[in-house]
Short mmCIF file of C-alpha atoms and ligand atoms in Angstrom, two decimals:
data_model
loop_
_atom_site.label_atom_id
_atom_site.label_comp_id
_atom_site.label_asym_id
_atom_site.label_seq_id
_atom_site.Cartn_x
_atom_site.Cartn_y
_atom_site.Cartn_z
CA MET A 1 67.34 -60.92 -9.73
CA THR A 2 68.09 -59.70 -13.39
CA THR A 3 71.42 -59.33 -15.15
CA ASN A 4 71.82 -56.48 -17.55
CA ASP A 5 74.42 -57.09 -20.25
CA SER A 6 74.33 -54.23 -22.61
CA THR A 7 76.35 -54.86 -25.76
CA SER A 8 77.77 -52.08 -28.13
CA PRO A 9 77.51 -52.97 -31.72
CA ALA A 10 81.23 -53.00 -31.88
CA SER A 11 81.95 -55.41 -29.04
CA ALA A 12 79.88 -58.39 -30.30
CA PRO A 13 80.85 -60.74 -33.29
CA ALA A 14 79.59 -60.20 -36.51
CA GLN A 15 76.64 -62.28 -37.45
CA PRO A 16 76.72 -64.47 -40.68
CA PRO A 17 73.48 -64.30 -42.74
CA VAL A 18 70.77 -66.44 -41.31
CA PRO A 19 67.48 -67.35 -42.77
CA VAL A 20 64.77 -65.17 -40.94
CA ALA A 21 61.05 -65.38 -41.04
CA LEU A 22 59.32 -62.39 -40.12
CA LEU A 23 55.58 -62.50 -39.38
CA GLY A 24 53.84 -58.89 -39.32
CA LEU A 25 54.51 -56.03 -41.57
CA GLY A 26 52.85 -53.13 -39.65
CA LEU A 27 54.86 -49.99 -39.01
CA MET A 28 57.27 -51.91 -36.87
CA GLY A 29 57.61 -55.06 -38.84
CA GLN A 30 58.39 -53.07 -41.97
CA ALA A 31 61.27 -51.42 -40.24
CA LEU A 32 62.50 -54.78 -38.81
CA ALA A 33 62.27 -56.22 -42.40
CA VAL A 34 64.18 -53.31 -43.86
CA ALA A 35 67.05 -53.92 -41.23
CA LEU A 36 67.25 -57.59 -41.98
CA LEU A 37 67.51 -57.20 -45.51
CA GLU A 38 70.29 -54.37 -45.34
CA ALA A 39 72.00 -56.61 -43.00
CA GLY A 40 71.92 -59.32 -45.75
CA HIS A 41 69.93 -61.99 -43.88
CA PRO A 42 67.79 -64.04 -46.31
CA THR A 43 64.18 -62.77 -45.12
CA THR A 44 60.93 -64.38 -45.81
CA VAL A 45 57.92 -62.04 -44.66
CA TRP A 46 54.30 -62.87 -44.27
CA ASN A 47 51.50 -60.33 -43.36
CA ARG A 48 47.85 -60.86 -43.22
CA SER A 49 47.44 -57.89 -45.75
CA GLN A 50 49.92 -59.37 -48.37
CA ALA A 51 50.38 -56.12 -50.31
CA LYS A 52 52.44 -54.67 -47.54
CA ALA A 53 55.31 -57.12 -48.60
CA ASP A 54 55.41 -55.88 -52.17
CA ALA A 55 58.18 -53.01 -51.34
CA LEU A 56 60.15 -55.50 -49.36
CA VAL A 57 60.24 -58.09 -52.25
CA ALA A 58 61.60 -55.26 -54.21
CA GLN A 59 64.47 -55.06 -51.59
CA GLY A 60 64.96 -58.77 -51.79
CA ALA A 61 62.49 -60.33 -49.36
CA VAL A 62 60.50 -63.52 -50.21
CA SER A 63 56.86 -63.21 -49.54
CA ALA A 64 55.23 -66.39 -48.21
CA PRO A 65 51.59 -66.78 -49.03
CA THR A 66 50.83 -68.26 -45.63
CA ALA A 67 52.32 -67.70 -42.10
CA GLY A 68 53.08 -71.51 -42.36
CA ASP A 69 55.14 -71.18 -45.53
CA ALA A 70 57.16 -68.36 -43.82
CA VAL A 71 57.77 -70.45 -40.52
CA ARG A 72 58.75 -73.46 -42.46
CA SER A 73 61.37 -71.43 -44.52
CA SER A 74 63.69 -70.48 -41.67
CA SER A 75 65.34 -71.57 -38.56
CA VAL A 76 64.51 -68.45 -36.68
CA VAL A 77 61.01 -66.97 -36.64
CA ILE A 78 60.33 -63.41 -35.61
CA VAL A 79 56.80 -62.24 -34.70
CA CYS A 80 55.71 -58.61 -34.49
CA VAL A 81 52.06 -57.99 -34.74
CA SER A 82 49.65 -55.84 -32.88
CA THR A 83 48.77 -58.22 -29.70
CA TYR A 84 49.56 -61.51 -28.27
CA ASP A 85 46.13 -62.59 -29.17
CA VAL A 86 47.02 -62.19 -32.76
CA VAL A 87 50.34 -64.16 -32.03
CA ASN A 88 48.24 -67.12 -30.69
CA GLU A 89 45.83 -66.87 -33.53
CA VAL A 90 48.74 -66.89 -36.28
CA LEU A 91 50.76 -69.29 -34.57
CA ASP A 92 48.67 -71.88 -32.86
CA PRO A 93 47.66 -73.62 -36.20
CA LEU A 94 51.64 -74.03 -36.71
CA ALA A 95 52.43 -75.64 -33.49
CA ALA A 96 53.55 -78.92 -35.29
CA ASP A 97 56.06 -76.73 -37.51
CA MET A 98 57.74 -74.99 -34.50
CA GLY A 99 59.99 -77.84 -33.41
CA GLY A 100 63.70 -77.07 -33.66
CA ARG A 101 63.26 -73.39 -34.46
CA THR A 102 63.80 -70.16 -32.43
CA LEU A 103 60.86 -67.91 -31.91
CA ILE A 104 61.68 -64.37 -31.35
CA ASN A 105 58.59 -62.41 -30.21
CA LEU A 106 58.83 -58.72 -30.34
CA THR A 107 55.04 -58.06 -29.98
CA SER A 108 54.04 -55.55 -27.08
CA GLY A 109 51.55 -57.23 -24.36
CA THR A 110 51.82 -58.23 -20.73
CA PRO A 111 54.51 -60.11 -18.87
CA ASP A 112 52.25 -63.08 -18.29
CA GLU A 113 51.27 -63.16 -22.07
CA ALA A 114 54.94 -63.53 -22.84
CA ARG A 115 55.52 -66.11 -20.37
CA ARG A 116 52.51 -68.09 -21.74
CA SER A 117 54.04 -67.77 -25.20
CA ALA A 118 57.28 -69.25 -23.79
CA ALA A 119 55.62 -72.17 -22.42
CA TRP A 120 53.77 -72.91 -25.77
CA ALA A 121 57.15 -72.59 -27.60
CA ALA A 122 58.71 -74.98 -25.17
CA GLU A 123 55.63 -77.40 -25.50
CA HIS A 124 56.26 -77.46 -29.06
CA GLY A 125 59.89 -77.92 -29.17
CA ALA A 126 60.86 -74.22 -29.96
CA GLU A 127 63.60 -71.95 -28.33
CA TYR A 128 61.96 -68.74 -27.34
CA LEU A 129 63.12 -65.19 -26.43
CA ASP A 130 60.83 -62.12 -25.89
CA GLY A 131 61.91 -58.78 -26.59
CA ALA A 132 60.64 -55.25 -26.07
CA ILE A 133 61.70 -52.71 -28.75
CA MET A 134 62.13 -49.38 -26.65
CA GLY A 135 61.51 -46.94 -29.64
CA VAL A 136 59.82 -46.01 -32.49
CA PRO A 137 60.16 -47.83 -36.27
CA GLN A 138 62.45 -44.82 -37.14
CA MET A 139 64.77 -45.99 -34.62
CA ILE A 140 65.41 -49.44 -35.80
CA GLY A 141 68.98 -50.16 -37.00
CA LEU A 142 70.52 -47.32 -35.12
CA PRO A 143 73.54 -48.08 -32.81
CA ASP A 144 71.66 -46.56 -29.50
CA THR A 145 68.33 -48.03 -29.92
CA PRO A 146 67.52 -49.92 -26.87
CA LEU A 147 66.02 -53.54 -27.12
CA LEU A 148 65.19 -55.61 -23.83
CA HIS A 149 65.42 -59.36 -23.92
CA GLY A 150 64.37 -62.19 -21.79
CA GLY A 151 64.20 -66.12 -22.06
CA SER A 152 67.25 -68.46 -22.00
CA ARG A 153 70.50 -67.01 -22.06
CA LYS A 154 71.95 -69.55 -24.35
CA THR A 155 69.28 -68.63 -26.99
CA PHE A 156 69.99 -64.94 -26.31
CA GLU A 157 73.75 -65.28 -26.96
CA ALA A 158 73.16 -67.46 -30.07
CA GLN A 159 70.68 -64.61 -31.63
CA GLU A 160 72.62 -61.69 -30.31
CA GLY A 161 74.28 -60.93 -33.45
CA LEU A 162 71.01 -61.15 -35.37
CA LEU A 163 69.25 -58.99 -32.76
CA ARG A 164 71.79 -56.12 -33.06
CA VAL A 165 70.45 -55.64 -36.59
CA PHE A 166 67.47 -53.81 -34.90
CA GLY A 167 69.43 -51.81 -32.37
CA GLY A 168 72.71 -51.44 -30.84
CA ALA A 169 71.70 -51.54 -27.15
CA ASN A 170 70.44 -54.88 -26.47
CA THR A 171 70.06 -55.84 -22.89
CA TYR A 172 69.56 -59.36 -21.70
CA LEU A 173 67.42 -59.20 -18.55
CA GLY A 174 67.33 -62.77 -17.43
CA ASP A 175 65.62 -66.33 -18.32
CA ASP A 176 62.22 -65.07 -17.24
CA PRO A 177 60.68 -64.43 -20.65
CA GLY A 178 58.12 -61.78 -18.83
CA LEU A 179 60.86 -59.64 -17.85
CA PRO A 180 61.39 -57.47 -21.06
CA LEU A 181 57.63 -56.57 -20.84
CA LEU A 182 57.64 -55.90 -17.20
CA TYR A 183 60.41 -53.35 -17.75
CA ASP A 184 58.49 -52.04 -20.96
CA MET A 185 55.35 -51.45 -19.03
CA ALA A 186 57.04 -49.97 -15.89
CA LEU A 187 59.13 -47.66 -18.31
CA LEU A 188 55.92 -46.73 -20.01
CA THR A 189 54.22 -45.92 -16.87
CA LEU A 190 57.05 -43.30 -16.10
CA LEU A 191 56.43 -42.07 -19.68
CA TYR A 192 52.73 -41.55 -19.56
CA ALA A 193 52.79 -40.26 -16.01
CA THR A 194 55.39 -37.75 -17.07
CA GLN A 195 53.42 -36.96 -20.29
CA GLN A 196 50.25 -36.52 -18.17
CA GLY A 197 51.98 -33.94 -15.77
CA LEU A 198 53.49 -31.97 -18.59
CA THR A 199 50.04 -31.74 -20.32
CA HIS A 200 48.69 -30.70 -16.98
CA ALA A 201 51.42 -28.18 -16.58
CA GLN A 202 50.86 -26.83 -20.02
CA ALA A 203 47.23 -26.17 -19.35
CA MET A 204 48.18 -24.60 -15.98
CA VAL A 205 50.39 -21.81 -17.63
CA GLY A 206 48.09 -21.62 -20.60
CA THR A 207 45.41 -20.12 -18.15
CA ALA A 208 47.85 -17.12 -17.87
CA ASN A 209 48.43 -17.05 -21.63
CA VAL A 210 51.84 -18.63 -21.37
CA SER A 211 52.22 -20.94 -24.39
CA ALA A 212 54.00 -24.16 -24.17
CA THR A 213 56.54 -22.84 -26.34
CA GLU A 214 57.52 -20.27 -23.99
CA PHE A 215 57.20 -22.70 -20.89
CA GLN A 216 59.28 -25.44 -22.44
CA PRO A 217 62.84 -24.26 -22.02
CA LEU A 218 62.30 -23.30 -18.28
CA ALA A 219 60.34 -26.49 -17.63
CA ALA A 220 62.91 -28.51 -19.15
CA GLY A 221 65.91 -27.06 -17.36
CA ILE A 222 64.23 -27.44 -14.11
CA PHE A 223 62.74 -30.88 -14.69
CA HIS A 224 66.15 -32.24 -15.69
CA SER A 225 67.66 -31.26 -12.43
CA VAL A 226 64.69 -32.70 -10.41
CA LEU A 227 64.87 -35.95 -12.36
CA ALA A 228 68.63 -36.38 -11.56
CA GLY A 229 67.54 -36.51 -7.83
CA LEU A 230 64.76 -38.69 -8.34
CA PHE A 231 67.00 -41.20 -10.28
CA ASP A 232 70.11 -41.17 -8.04
CA THR A 233 71.29 -44.35 -6.31
CA GLU A 234 70.42 -42.91 -3.10
CA SER A 235 66.70 -42.71 -3.93
CA ALA A 236 66.74 -46.29 -5.20
CA ARG A 237 68.52 -47.53 -2.14
CA VAL A 238 65.70 -45.87 0.13
CA VAL A 239 63.13 -48.13 -1.50
CA ASP A 240 65.25 -51.31 -1.63
CA GLU A 241 66.03 -51.10 1.98
CA SER A 242 62.72 -49.56 3.18
CA ASP A 243 64.90 -47.16 4.97
CA TYR A 244 62.77 -43.84 4.80
CA ALA A 245 64.81 -41.64 6.88
CA THR A 246 65.43 -38.32 5.18
CA GLU A 247 66.84 -34.76 5.84
CA VAL A 248 65.74 -33.45 2.52
CA SER A 249 62.27 -33.46 1.35
CA ASN A 250 59.87 -35.43 3.68
CA VAL A 251 56.42 -36.60 3.29
CA SER A 252 54.73 -33.56 4.98
CA THR A 253 56.59 -31.18 2.57
CA ASN A 254 55.37 -33.18 -0.35
CA GLN A 255 51.91 -33.55 0.98
CA LEU A 256 51.47 -29.74 1.19
CA ALA A 257 52.91 -29.11 -2.26
CA VAL A 258 50.40 -31.74 -3.82
CA GLY A 259 47.85 -29.96 -1.88
CA HIS A 260 48.86 -26.55 -3.25
CA ILE A 261 48.76 -28.08 -6.87
CA ILE A 262 45.29 -29.40 -6.35
CA ARG A 263 43.70 -26.22 -4.98
CA THR A 264 45.56 -24.37 -7.61
CA SER A 265 44.19 -26.78 -10.36
CA ARG A 266 40.68 -26.28 -8.72
CA GLU A 267 40.99 -22.28 -8.92
CA LEU A 268 41.91 -22.67 -12.53
CA GLY A 269 39.16 -24.98 -13.46
CA LEU A 270 41.55 -28.07 -14.29
CA PRO A 271 40.73 -31.57 -13.37
CA THR A 272 42.49 -33.21 -10.23
CA ASP A 273 41.15 -36.77 -10.35
CA TRP A 274 44.48 -37.98 -11.38
CA LEU A 275 46.21 -35.99 -8.73
CA GLU A 276 44.07 -37.22 -5.86
CA PRO A 277 45.52 -40.82 -5.39
CA VAL A 278 48.95 -39.13 -4.94
CA GLN A 279 47.71 -36.88 -2.19
CA ALA A 280 45.64 -39.70 -0.60
CA GLY A 281 49.02 -41.76 -0.23
CA LEU A 282 50.92 -38.86 1.40
CA ASP A 283 47.66 -38.18 3.52
CA ARG A 284 47.77 -41.69 4.60
CA ALA A 285 51.68 -41.57 5.41
CA VAL A 286 51.04 -38.50 7.65
CA ARG A 287 48.19 -40.14 9.32
CA GLU A 288 50.40 -43.31 10.13
CA GLY A 289 53.01 -41.02 11.87
CA HIS A 290 55.45 -40.93 8.79
CA ALA A 291 55.39 -37.14 8.01
CA ALA A 292 59.25 -36.98 8.42
CA ASP A 293 59.87 -39.99 6.18
CA HIS A 294 61.26 -39.94 2.63
CA PRO A 295 58.20 -39.47 0.37
CA ALA A 296 58.83 -42.97 -1.44
CA ARG A 297 57.56 -44.36 1.65
CA VAL A 298 54.16 -44.48 -0.33
CA ILE A 299 55.35 -47.56 -2.08
CA GLU A 300 54.32 -49.57 0.99
CA TYR A 301 50.99 -48.67 -0.13
CA ILE A 302 51.35 -49.68 -3.72
CA ARG A 303 53.05 -52.87 -3.67
CA PRO A 304 50.87 -56.10 -4.08
CA ASN A 305 49.51 -57.24 -0.67
CA ALA A 306 49.97 -53.83 0.93
CA SER A 307 47.66 -53.57 3.91
N1 LIG B 401 55.11 -48.72 -33.79
C1 LIG B 401 55.92 -48.39 -32.66
O1 LIG B 401 56.21 -47.40 -32.29
C2 LIG B 401 55.99 -49.53 -31.88
C3 LIG B 401 57.22 -49.35 -31.00
C4 LIG B 401 57.44 -50.51 -30.02
C5 LIG B 401 56.72 -51.53 -30.01
N2 LIG B 401 55.78 -51.90 -30.90
C6 LIG B 401 54.87 -52.88 -30.91
O2 LIG B 401 55.13 -53.77 -32.24
C7 LIG B 401 54.16 -54.56 -32.53
C8 LIG B 401 53.62 -53.93 -33.88
O3 LIG B 401 53.44 -52.62 -33.97
P1 LIG B 401 53.23 -52.01 -35.18
O4 LIG B 401 53.52 -50.38 -34.96
O5 LIG B 401 53.85 -52.53 -36.46
O6 LIG B 401 51.65 -52.01 -35.39
P2 LIG B 401 50.59 -51.74 -36.77
O7 LIG B 401 51.45 -50.88 -37.63
O8 LIG B 401 49.17 -51.39 -36.13
O9 LIG B 401 50.66 -53.51 -37.38
C9 LIG B 401 50.06 -54.24 -36.62
C10 LIG B 401 50.31 -55.58 -37.44
O10 LIG B 401 49.61 -56.73 -36.68
C11 LIG B 401 49.11 -57.29 -37.93
N3 LIG B 401 47.49 -57.93 -37.41
C12 LIG B 401 46.67 -57.25 -36.61
N4 LIG B 401 45.48 -58.12 -36.48
C13 LIG B 401 45.85 -59.32 -36.95
C14 LIG B 401 45.35 -60.47 -37.13
N5 LIG B 401 43.99 -60.75 -36.58
N6 LIG B 401 45.71 -61.40 -37.96
C15 LIG B 401 46.98 -61.28 -38.53
N7 LIG B 401 47.59 -60.17 -38.42
C16 LIG B 401 47.22 -59.18 -37.69
C17 LIG B 401 48.67 -56.47 -38.90
O11 LIG B 401 48.40 -57.04 -40.11
P3 LIG B 401 47.62 -55.99 -41.19
O12 LIG B 401 48.97 -55.33 -41.79
O13 LIG B 401 47.10 -57.07 -42.16
O14 LIG B 401 46.62 -55.21 -40.50
C18 LIG B 401 50.29 -55.92 -38.81
O15 LIG B 401 51.05 -56.49 -39.41
C19 LIG B 401 52.94 -54.17 -31.37
O16 LIG B 401 53.02 -55.04 -30.31
C20 LIG B 401 53.55 -52.81 -30.82
O17 LIG B 401 52.99 -52.44 -29.63
C21 LIG B 401 55.32 -50.75 -32.01
#
């Protein structure tokens, strides 16, 4: 069970300046550092390649020679490096310095990696929040930029004002620190599946010399209305209640449609390997007597421990 509390910038209390250590000055870390400095938080930065701190020092940051110096400078430590392996490599030697601090990890990875980081922080006496930034560095600091957070609610509430510096749409998902990355990966699944579909569609129409530019407005208009149906509350209820009765578009109709896509792709010389698992799920549902059901029934074959 998760609880979503979106907080607009206007509705949450202002955050007094708080000393922050920021580890990692890649593309995202740079944007986070600028946002902290612009909000007036005394900011100590550290990066493996120290030269990346130079421009930030000119804007008021303190550049720490080591990650340990950065951690010991501040009660709040934010880490945003490439992977959790790097987080561990940087922080493991600093375990003895973590007690009493709050570690906010904005690095991308897997939910279990986040949970292991949370356990490590707890073992060493630190509060821990995990976060997923749902945007690119250029979006940091904007009122609508979404960030997802998980960990202790008390810690989230204590740091909410600080986190708002990075984006105005902070959502607290629950005390499981794996939730932000679980949501992140779920949303990225949607993104990449859609991107793959768009790319395939562009290649399809391209075989008739239709440019992506020509195709785009029609595709966007129609796809928006399709999306509205996919994301309506009824589609979610069908899944949650495993109640697949439908009078709209059923497994059989969708099985035929995917078959047409695959046969057309073959005619055009386009790959079909990524579409075949879609067809296999629908074929199985038909074989098992569910042709008249809602196509969401295939989730029964995807869930862990599905038979
Ligand atoms: N950029 C985005 O659009 C975006 C969006 C959402 C989330 N994120 C997430 O934010 C995190 C940082 O992304 P980014 O865009 O800033 O990546 P990036 O530009 O590639 O920067 C990577 C950072 O990790 C550091 N690093 C890598 N290996 C290291 C090591 N062995 N020891 C110490 N430091 C090491 C780099 O230090 P050096 O500078 O010394 O190489 C740099 O600070 C990632 O987890 C990413 O998935 C990024």
